[in-house]
Structures are given as C-alpha cells and as structure tokens.
Coordinates of C-alpha atoms in Angstrom, one line a residue:
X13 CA 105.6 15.5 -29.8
X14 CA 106.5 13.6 -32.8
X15 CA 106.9 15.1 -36.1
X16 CA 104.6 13.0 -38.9
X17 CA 105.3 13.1 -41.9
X18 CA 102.0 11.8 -43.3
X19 CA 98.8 12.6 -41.3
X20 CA 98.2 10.4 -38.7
X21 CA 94.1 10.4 -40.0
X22 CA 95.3 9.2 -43.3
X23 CA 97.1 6.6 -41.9
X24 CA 94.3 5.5 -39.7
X25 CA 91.4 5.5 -42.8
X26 CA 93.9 3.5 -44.9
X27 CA 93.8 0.7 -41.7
X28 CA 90.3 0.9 -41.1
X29 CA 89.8 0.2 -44.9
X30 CA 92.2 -2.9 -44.4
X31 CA 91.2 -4.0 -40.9
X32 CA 88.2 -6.4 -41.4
X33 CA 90.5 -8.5 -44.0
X34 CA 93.5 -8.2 -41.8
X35 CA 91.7 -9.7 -38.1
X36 CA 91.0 -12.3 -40.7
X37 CA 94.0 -13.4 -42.1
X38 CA 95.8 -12.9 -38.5
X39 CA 92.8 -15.2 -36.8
X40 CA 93.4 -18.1 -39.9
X41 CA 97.1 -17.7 -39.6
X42 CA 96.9 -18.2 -35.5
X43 CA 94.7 -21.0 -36.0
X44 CA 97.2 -22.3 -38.1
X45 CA 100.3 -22.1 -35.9
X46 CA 98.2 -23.3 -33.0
X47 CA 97.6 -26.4 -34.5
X48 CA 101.7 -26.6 -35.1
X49 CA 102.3 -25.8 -31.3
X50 CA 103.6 -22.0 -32.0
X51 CA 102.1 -18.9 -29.9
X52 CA 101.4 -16.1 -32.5
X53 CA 101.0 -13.3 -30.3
X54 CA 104.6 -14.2 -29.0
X55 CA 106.2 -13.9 -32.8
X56 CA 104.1 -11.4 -33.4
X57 CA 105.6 -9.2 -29.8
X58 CA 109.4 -10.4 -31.4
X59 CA 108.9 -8.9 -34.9
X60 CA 107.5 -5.8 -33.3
X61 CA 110.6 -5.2 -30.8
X62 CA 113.0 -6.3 -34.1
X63 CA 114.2 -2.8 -35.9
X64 CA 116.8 -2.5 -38.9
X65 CA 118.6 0.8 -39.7
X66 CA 118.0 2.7 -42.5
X67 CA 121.6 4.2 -44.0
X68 CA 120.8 7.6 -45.1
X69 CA 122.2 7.8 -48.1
X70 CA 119.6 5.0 -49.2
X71 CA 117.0 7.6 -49.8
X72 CA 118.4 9.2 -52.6
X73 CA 118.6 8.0 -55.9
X74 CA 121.5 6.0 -56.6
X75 CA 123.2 5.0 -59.5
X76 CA 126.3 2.8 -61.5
X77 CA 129.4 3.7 -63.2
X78 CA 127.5 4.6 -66.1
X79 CA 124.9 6.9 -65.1
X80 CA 122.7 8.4 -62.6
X81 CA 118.7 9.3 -63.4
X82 CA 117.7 11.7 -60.6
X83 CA 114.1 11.2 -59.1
X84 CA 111.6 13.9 -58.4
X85 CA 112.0 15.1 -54.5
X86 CA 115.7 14.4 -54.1
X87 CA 116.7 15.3 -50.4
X88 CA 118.8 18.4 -50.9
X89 CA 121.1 17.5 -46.9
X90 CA 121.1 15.3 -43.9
X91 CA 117.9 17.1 -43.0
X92 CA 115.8 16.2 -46.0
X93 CA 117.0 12.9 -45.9
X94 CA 116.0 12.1 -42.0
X95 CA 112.4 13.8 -43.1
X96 CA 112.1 11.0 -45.4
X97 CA 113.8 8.3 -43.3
X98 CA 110.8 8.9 -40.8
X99 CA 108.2 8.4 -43.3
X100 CA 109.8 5.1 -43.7
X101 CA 109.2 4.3 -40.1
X102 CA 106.0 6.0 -39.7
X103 CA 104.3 3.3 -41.8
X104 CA 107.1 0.7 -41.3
X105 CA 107.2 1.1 -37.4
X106 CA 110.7 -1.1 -38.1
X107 CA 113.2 1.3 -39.0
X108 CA 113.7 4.2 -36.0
X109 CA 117.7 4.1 -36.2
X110 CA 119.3 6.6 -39.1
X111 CA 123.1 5.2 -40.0
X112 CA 125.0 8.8 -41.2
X113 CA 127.8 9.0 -43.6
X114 CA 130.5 11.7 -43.0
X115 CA 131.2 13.9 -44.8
X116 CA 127.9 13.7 -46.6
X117 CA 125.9 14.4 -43.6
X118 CA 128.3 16.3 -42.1
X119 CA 125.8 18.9 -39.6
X120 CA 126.2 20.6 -36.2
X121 CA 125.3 17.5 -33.9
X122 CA 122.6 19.5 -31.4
X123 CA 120.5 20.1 -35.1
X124 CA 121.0 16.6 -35.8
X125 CA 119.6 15.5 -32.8
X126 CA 117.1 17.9 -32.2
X127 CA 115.7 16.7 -35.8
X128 CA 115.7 13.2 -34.7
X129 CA 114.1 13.6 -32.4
X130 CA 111.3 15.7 -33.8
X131 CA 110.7 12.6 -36.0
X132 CA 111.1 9.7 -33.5
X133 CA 114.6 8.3 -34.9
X134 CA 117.7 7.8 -33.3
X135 CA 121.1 7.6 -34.8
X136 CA 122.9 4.2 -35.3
X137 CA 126.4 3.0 -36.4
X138 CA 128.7 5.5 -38.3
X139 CA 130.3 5.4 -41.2
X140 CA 133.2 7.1 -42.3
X141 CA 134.0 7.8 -46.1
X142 CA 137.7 7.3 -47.0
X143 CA 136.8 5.8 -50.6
X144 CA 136.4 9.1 -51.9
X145 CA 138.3 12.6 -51.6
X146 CA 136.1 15.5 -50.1
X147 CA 136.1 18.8 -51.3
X148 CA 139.0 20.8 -50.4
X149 CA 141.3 17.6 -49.2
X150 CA 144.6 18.3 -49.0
X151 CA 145.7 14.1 -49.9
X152 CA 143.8 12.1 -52.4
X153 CA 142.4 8.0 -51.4
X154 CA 143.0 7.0 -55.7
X155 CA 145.5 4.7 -54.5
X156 CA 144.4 3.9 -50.9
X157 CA 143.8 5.7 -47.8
X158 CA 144.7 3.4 -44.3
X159 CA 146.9 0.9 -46.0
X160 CA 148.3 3.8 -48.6
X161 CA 152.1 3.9 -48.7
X162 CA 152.1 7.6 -48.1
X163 CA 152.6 8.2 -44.1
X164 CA 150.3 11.8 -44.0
X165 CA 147.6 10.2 -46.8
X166 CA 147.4 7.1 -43.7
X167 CA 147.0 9.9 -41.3
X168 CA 144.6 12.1 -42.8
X169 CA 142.7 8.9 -43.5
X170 CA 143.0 8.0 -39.6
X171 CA 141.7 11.6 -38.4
X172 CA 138.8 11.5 -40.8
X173 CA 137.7 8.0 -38.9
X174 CA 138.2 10.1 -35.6
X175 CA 136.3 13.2 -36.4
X176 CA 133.6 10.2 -37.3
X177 CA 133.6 8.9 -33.9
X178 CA 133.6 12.4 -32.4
X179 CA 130.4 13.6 -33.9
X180 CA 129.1 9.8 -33.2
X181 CA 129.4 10.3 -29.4
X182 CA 127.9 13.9 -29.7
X183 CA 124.6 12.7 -31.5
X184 CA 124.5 9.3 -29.4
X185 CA 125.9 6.7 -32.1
X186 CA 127.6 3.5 -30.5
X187 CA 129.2 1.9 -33.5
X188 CA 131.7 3.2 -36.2
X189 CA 131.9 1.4 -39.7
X190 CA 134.9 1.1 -41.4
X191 CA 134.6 0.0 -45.1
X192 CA 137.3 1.3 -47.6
X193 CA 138.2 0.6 -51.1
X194 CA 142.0 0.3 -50.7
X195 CA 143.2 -2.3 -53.0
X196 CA 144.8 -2.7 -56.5
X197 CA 144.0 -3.3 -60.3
X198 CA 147.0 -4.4 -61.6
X199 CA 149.3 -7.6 -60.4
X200 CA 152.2 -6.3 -58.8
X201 CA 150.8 -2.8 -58.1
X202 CA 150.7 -3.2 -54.8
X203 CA 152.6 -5.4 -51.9
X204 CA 149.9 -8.1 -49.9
X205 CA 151.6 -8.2 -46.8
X206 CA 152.6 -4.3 -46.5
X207 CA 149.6 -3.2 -47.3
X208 CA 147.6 -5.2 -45.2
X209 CA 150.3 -4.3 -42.1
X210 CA 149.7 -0.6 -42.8
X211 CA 146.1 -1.2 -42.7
X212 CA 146.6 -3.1 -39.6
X213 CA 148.1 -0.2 -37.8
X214 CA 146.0 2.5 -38.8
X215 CA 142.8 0.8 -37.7
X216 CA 145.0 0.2 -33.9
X217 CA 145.1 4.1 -34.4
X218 CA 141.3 3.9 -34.4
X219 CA 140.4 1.5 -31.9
X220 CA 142.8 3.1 -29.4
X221 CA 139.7 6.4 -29.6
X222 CA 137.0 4.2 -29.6
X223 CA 134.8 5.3 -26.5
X224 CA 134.5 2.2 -23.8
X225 CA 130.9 0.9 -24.9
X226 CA 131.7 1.2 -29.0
X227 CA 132.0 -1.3 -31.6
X228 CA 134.0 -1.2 -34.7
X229 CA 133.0 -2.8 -37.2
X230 CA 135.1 -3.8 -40.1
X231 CA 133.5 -4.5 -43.9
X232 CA 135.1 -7.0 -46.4
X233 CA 134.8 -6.7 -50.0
X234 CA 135.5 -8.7 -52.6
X235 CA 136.4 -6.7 -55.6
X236 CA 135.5 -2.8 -56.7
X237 CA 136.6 -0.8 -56.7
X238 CA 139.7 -2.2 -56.9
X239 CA 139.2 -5.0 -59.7
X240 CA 142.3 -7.1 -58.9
X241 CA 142.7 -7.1 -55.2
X242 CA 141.2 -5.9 -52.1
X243 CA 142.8 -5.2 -48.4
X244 CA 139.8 -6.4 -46.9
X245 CA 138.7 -8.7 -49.6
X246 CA 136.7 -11.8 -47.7
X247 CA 135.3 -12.6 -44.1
X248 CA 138.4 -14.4 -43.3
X249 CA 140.4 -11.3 -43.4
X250 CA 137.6 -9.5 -41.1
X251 CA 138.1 -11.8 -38.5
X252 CA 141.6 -11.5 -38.3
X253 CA 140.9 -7.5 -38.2
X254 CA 138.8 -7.9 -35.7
X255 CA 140.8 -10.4 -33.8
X256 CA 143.8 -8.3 -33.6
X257 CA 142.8 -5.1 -32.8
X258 CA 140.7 -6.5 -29.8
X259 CA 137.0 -7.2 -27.9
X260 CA 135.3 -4.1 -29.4
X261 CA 135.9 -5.0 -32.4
X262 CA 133.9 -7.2 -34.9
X263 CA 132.5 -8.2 -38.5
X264 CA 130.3 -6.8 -40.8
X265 CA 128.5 -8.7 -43.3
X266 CA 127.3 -7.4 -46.3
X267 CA 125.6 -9.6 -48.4
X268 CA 126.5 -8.8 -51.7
X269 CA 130.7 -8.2 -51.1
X270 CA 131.3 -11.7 -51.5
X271 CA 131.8 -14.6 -54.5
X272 CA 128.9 -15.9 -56.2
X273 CA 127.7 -18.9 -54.4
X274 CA 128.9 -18.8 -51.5
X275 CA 127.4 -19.9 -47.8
X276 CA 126.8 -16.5 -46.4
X277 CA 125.0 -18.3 -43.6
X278 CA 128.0 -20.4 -42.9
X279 CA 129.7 -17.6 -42.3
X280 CA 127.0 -15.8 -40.0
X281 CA 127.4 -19.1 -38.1
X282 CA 131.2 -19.4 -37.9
X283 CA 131.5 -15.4 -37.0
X284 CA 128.7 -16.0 -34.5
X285 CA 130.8 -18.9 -33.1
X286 CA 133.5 -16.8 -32.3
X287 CA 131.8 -14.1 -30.9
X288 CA 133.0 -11.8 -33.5
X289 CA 129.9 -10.9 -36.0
X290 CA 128.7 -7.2 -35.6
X291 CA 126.0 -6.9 -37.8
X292 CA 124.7 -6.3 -41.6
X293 CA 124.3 -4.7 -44.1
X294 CA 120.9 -6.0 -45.8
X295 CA 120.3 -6.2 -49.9
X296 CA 120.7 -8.3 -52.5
X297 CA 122.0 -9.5 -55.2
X298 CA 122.1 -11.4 -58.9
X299 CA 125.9 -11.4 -60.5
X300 CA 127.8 -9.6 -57.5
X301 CA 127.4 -6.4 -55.3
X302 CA 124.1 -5.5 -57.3
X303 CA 122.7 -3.4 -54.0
X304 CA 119.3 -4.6 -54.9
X305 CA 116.4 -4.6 -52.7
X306 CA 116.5 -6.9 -49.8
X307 CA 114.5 -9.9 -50.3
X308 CA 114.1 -9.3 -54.3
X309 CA 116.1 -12.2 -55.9
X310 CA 117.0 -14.6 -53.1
X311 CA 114.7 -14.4 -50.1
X312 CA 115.8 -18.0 -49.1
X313 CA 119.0 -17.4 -48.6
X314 CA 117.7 -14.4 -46.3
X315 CA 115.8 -16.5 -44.2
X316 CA 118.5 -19.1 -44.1
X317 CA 120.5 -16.2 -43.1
X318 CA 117.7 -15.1 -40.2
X319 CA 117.9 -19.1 -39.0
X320 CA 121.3 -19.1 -37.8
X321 CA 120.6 -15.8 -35.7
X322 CA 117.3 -17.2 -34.5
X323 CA 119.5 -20.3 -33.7
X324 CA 122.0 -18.2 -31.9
X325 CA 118.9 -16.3 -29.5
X326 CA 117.4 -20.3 -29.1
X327 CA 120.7 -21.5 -27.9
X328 CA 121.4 -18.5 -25.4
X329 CA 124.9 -17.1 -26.8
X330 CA 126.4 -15.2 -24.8
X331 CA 126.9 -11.3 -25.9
X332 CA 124.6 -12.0 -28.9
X333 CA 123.6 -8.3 -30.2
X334 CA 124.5 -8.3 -34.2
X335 CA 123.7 -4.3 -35.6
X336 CA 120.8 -4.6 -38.5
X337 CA 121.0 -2.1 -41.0
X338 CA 119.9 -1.7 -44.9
X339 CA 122.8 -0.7 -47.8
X340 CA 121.2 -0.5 -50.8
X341 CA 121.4 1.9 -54.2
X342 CA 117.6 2.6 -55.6
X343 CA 118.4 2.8 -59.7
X344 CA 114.9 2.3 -61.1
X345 CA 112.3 2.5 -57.8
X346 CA 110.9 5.2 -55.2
X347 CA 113.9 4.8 -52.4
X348 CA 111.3 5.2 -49.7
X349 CA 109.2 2.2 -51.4
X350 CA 112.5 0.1 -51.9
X351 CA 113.6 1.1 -48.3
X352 CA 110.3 0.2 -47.0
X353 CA 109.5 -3.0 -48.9
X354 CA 113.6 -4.3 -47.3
X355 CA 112.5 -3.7 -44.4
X356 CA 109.4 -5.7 -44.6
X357 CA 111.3 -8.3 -46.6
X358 CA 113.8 -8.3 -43.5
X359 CA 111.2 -9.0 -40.8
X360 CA 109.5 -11.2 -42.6
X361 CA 113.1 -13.1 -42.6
X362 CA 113.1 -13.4 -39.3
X363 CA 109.2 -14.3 -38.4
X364 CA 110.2 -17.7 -40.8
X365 CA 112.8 -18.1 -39.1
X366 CA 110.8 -17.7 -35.6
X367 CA 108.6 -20.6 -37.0
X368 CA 111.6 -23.2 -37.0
X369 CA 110.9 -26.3 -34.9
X370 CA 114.1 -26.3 -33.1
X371 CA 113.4 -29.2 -31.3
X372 CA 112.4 -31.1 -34.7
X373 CA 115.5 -29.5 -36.6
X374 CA 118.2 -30.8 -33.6
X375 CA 116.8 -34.4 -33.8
X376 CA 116.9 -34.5 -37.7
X377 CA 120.3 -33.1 -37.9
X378 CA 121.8 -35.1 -34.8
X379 CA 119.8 -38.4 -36.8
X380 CA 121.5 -37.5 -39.9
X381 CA 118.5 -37.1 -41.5
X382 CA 118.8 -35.0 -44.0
X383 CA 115.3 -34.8 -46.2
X384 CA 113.5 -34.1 -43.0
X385 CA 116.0 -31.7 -41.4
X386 CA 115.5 -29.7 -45.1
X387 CA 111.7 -29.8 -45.2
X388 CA 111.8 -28.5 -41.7
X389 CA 113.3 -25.3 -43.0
X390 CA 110.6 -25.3 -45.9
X391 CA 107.7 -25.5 -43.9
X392 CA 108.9 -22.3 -41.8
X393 CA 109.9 -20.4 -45.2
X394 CA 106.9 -21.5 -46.8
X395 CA 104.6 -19.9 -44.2
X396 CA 102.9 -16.5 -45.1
X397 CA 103.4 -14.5 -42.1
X398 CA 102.3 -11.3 -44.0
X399 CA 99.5 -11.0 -41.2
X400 CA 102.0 -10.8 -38.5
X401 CA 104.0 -8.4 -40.2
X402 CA 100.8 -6.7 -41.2
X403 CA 100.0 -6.5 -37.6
X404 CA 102.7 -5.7 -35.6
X405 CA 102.9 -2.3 -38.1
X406 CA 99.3 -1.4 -37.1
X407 CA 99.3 -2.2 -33.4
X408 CA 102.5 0.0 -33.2
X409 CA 100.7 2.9 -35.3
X410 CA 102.3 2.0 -38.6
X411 CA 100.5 1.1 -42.2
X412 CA 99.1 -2.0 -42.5
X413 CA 100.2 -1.6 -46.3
X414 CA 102.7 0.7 -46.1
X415 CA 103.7 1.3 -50.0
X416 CA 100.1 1.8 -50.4
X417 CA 99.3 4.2 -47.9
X418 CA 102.4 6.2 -48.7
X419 CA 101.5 6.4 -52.4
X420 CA 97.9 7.3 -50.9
X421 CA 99.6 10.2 -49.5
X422 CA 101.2 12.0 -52.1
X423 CA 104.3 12.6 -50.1
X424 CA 106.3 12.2 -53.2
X425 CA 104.3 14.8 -55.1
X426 CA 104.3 16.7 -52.4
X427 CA 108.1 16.6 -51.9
X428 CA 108.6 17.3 -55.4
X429 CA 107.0 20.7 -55.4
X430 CA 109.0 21.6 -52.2
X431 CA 112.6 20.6 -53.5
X432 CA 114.2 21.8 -56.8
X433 CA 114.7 18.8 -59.5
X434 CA 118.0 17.0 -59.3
X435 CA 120.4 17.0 -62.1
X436 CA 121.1 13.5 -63.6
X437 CA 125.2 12.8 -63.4
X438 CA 127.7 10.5 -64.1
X439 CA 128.1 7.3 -61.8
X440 CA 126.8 7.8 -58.3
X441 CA 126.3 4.2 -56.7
X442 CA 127.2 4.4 -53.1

C-alpha cells in the first residue's frame, strides 16, 4: 500500500471543485485538435506514460557563492527528502524516479528501497560527487579529482564512482552520472592534453565495472567552477568521452553548462544522430548555468528542444531511450512548487511538441520554405494544452492543480513543525 503524503480525500475535493471547468476546457481543446486532424486522447495516453526524475537534492533549498537562506521544513537525510519527492509525484503523477547523490544520500540500500517503495518511487540514474571533499577524506578534489596529476587522488576519485555504482545496483539504479569540476583558473595551470588523457583513463576504470545493462553518462560544462578551463567543457568533448570508452556510454545534456546562445537543439539532434545522447538534465537559464526553473525564461527553446525528440520517436530511431531528469537549485521558491511547476513545464514541452505536423514540417523544409516550416512550429507551441496536462494528472490520481492543492494541504506547515529550522550558510548551490 502506498504511503500518501497528502490525503487522498483532499486531493479528490480539490478535483471535484476543478472538474466541471476542466471536462470543459479538455472537450474545447479536443474539438480543436480534431478539426486539425490530431487524436487528443492519444497525446493525452503519451504525456501520461512520459515521467522525468526528480534529483534529490532539488528539494532542499539551494543557494550561490554568496549565501544560502534556509526554508522552513528542510529535509534533515535521504529519507526526508524521498517523503517530499513523493508529494511531488502524488499531485504531479510525472515524477516516480528519485536520482540520489552519494555521499549525500549515502543510506543502507534495503531502507532505501523499502522507503521507495512505501511512497511509489523508484530510483533512477546515480550520481557520484567528486567536486567536493567528504568528511573524513584522506585526498582533497581542489585541484581535480579523475584528471588530477596525483596517481592515489585519481584513484580515490575512481573508487568513489565504484562504490556509486555498487549501491546503484543494490537499490535498482541503471545509470551512473559522472559530472566533475576538474579544470583550471589560471592559463598555464594546468596541461590540455594530459589532463584530459588522465581523465580518459580513469573513466576506462569506470566503465570496465559498469554492470551489462548500465549507462554512463558523461556531463560537460562550460565554466565553474573552474573559471578558465574545463576537462569536460562542451558537448563535443562528451561525445569523444563517450565514443571512446564504448556502447554504454553516452551524453548528458544540461541545459544551462553551455555558452550563451547556443543551439542546444542542434545538439540534441547531432548527439541523437549518433546514437550517443543519454539524457538531461532540465532547468533554465538567463546569463549562464542560473539552475532556474524549467520552463521560466525560455520555454521555446524547451519545446524546440522536445521537437527534435518527438522527431526522433516519429522517425523510428533505433535504441532511442534518452534519461529525463530535473537539476535545479530553488533560491527564492518552495522546492516542491519549483520541482512541481518543471515538471509541468517539461510535459507540457513535449505535448507541443506532440502537436507538430510532421507531415507539414517535412514538405516545408524539403520545399525550402522557410516562413511556413517556422509557423508550423508556432502553431504547436502556441497551443494551450494545459487541459491535457490537467488531465492526464487527474485520470492517474494526481492534482488537477497541483501547486494549489499542495498549498491547500499545508504540508509545508506541517513539515515545518516536524523538522528543526535550518541554519542559513555560506554558498550551497549544487
């Protein structure tokens, strides 16, 4: 029997209250998409089946290198944090996978799954932490950790990624992320080519242990927080990670680690192409890796992003299963809201993007007609599909207005009471 977090009668008055005004909107919008030769009970069955990960570490408060302003209710451990994670599903019905961070969730694997279970999640990719030095290290990551010069710092760095993968398989993970923040500041401080050959080799040491049906998934980024250069500093890079150390291996796209500007879909499409894009790492962004909310400043470029995977399911590519999971740092909001509202914002992505006359979009592009291949697009981003989202949560026992029923609830409040304030700290973005 599933654990609730909210009660399941407070959940069902909030629908009722809703449900006259949502058979409404639904009926209008399917009338709509009839006329334009789209099915909406079939989008609506695809957004339902579509789920995105939530990281936990996302429902804490997060933070820059300034400051950090603690909300009410932190999670104390892994376990308050997968208690809130299922709230977000609960009313979300999008989010049942839980991507761990170790060592910060770092718990004996049978409670970790007997919890999850209790609340209807499972766990999703890893992640391993080698950006930071744990308590009671015996080698420090300040100047690197797989690509450090230091032979034992390289080593401790490759067992941590190890133990990851260890306590993956024993709670039922099937993916480890590797993201590290092994670079330089200075010109000169470090050497390209070395570096990047150490990294090379330490990462063989890890896919050597991955289990048969694993994926690794290696992250660029950019810049921080090394300021001058990164090992892994653009999706170029990635690929040849990923094309050296072999089949299991693949890409992972955040959207904020790159430049300003550029054509993140372009490079969902080339990395599709290849058969070597894992999966993401939803949020957005203004000026660089801001970790925003998903959705909040640039939804087009989300849908645009949700087009070229639609694209890939139309066309039938082979081996086609990118990993979908949220990475973002709450400053100012309610993480469950912010983690709730993404995941809306991320669905919604992809029911625009199921909209696309693919058809319509071939002829224009293969005519060179460029106004009309746009306005295609438009149409399909234009669309309010907030009934289909709306619905698929209620038909599969969710919220049909999620933020509001959870603020309805009180679980914040409620939360608050149970778990001693936070203190508020230096910089704590994750």
């Amino acid at each position: 029997m599933t654990d609730h977090r909210i009660a399941l009668d407070l959940v069902a008055a909030h629908n009722e209250r809703h449900a006259a005004a949502q058979t409404a909107d639904y009926q209008a919008l399917g009338e709509h998409l009839s006329r334009r030769g789209i099915d909406i009970e079939s989008v609506t069955e695809k957004v339902s089946r579509f789920h995105v990960a939530v990281p936990s570490w996302g429902v804490g408060t997060g933070g820059t290198r300034f400051a950090r302003f603690p909300g009410i209710g932190e999670p104390r451990g892994i376990f308050d944090k997968l208690a809130d994670c299922a709230v977000i599903h609960q009313l979300t019905r999008a989010t049942p996978g839980v991507s761990l961070h170790i060592p910060w969730d770092k718990a004996d694997p049978a409670e970790l799954q007997a919890a999850a279970k209790a609340y209807g999640l499972h766990f999703d990719a890893m992640n391993s932490n080698t950006f930071s030095d744990a308590e009671g290290q015996a080698l420090s990551y300040k100047f690197g950790s797989l690509s450090h010069a230091d032979a034992g710092t390289r080593t401790q760095a490759v067992e941590h990624n190890l133990e990851c993968i260890e306590i993956g398989r024993a709670i039922g993970s099937k993916a480890l992320t590797v993201w590290v923040g092994d670079g330089s500041n200075f010109p000169g401080q470090s050497h390209f080519t070395r570096s990047f050959e150490r990294y090379l080799a330490s990462m063989g040491d890890i896919y050597a242990a991955l289990p048969e049906d694993w994926r690794l998934f290696s992250e660029h980024k950019m810049y921080e927080p090394a300021f001058y250069s990164t090992v892994v500093q653009d999706w170029g890079t990635s690929y040849l990670i990923a094309s050296t150390l072999g089949p299991k291996a693949q890409c992972l796209v955040d959207l904020g680690h790159h430049a300003p500007n550029v054509n993140i879909e372009m490079i969902v499409a080339r990395l599709t192409q290849f058969g070597k894009l894992g999966g993401f790492h939803f949020n957005d962004s203004k000026y660089g890796d801001d970790d925003l909310d998903a959705g909040s400043v640039d939804p087009y470029r989300l849908f645009l992003v949700f087009n070229e995977l639609v694209d890939a399911e139309h066309h039938g590519i082979r081996d086609f299963n990118p990993s979908h999971m949220i990475d973002q740092s709450h400053n100012v909001t309610d993480p469950i809201e912010s983690l709730m509202s993404s995941a809306n914002e991320i669905r919604r992505a992809y029911a625009q993007a199921l909209l696309v006359d693919r058809a319509a979009l071939d002829g224009y592009q293969d005519e060179n007609d460029a106004l009309m291949a746009s306005d295609t697009l438009k149409r399909a981003f234009r669309t309010d599909v907030e009934a289909i989202l709306a619905e698929a949560r209620r038909r599969d026992g969710g919220a049909i207005n999620p933020i509001a029923a959870y603020r309805t609830s009180g679980y914040r409040q409620r939360i608050g009471a149970e778990r001693p304030a936070a203190r508020a700290g230096s910089g704590g973005i994750v």
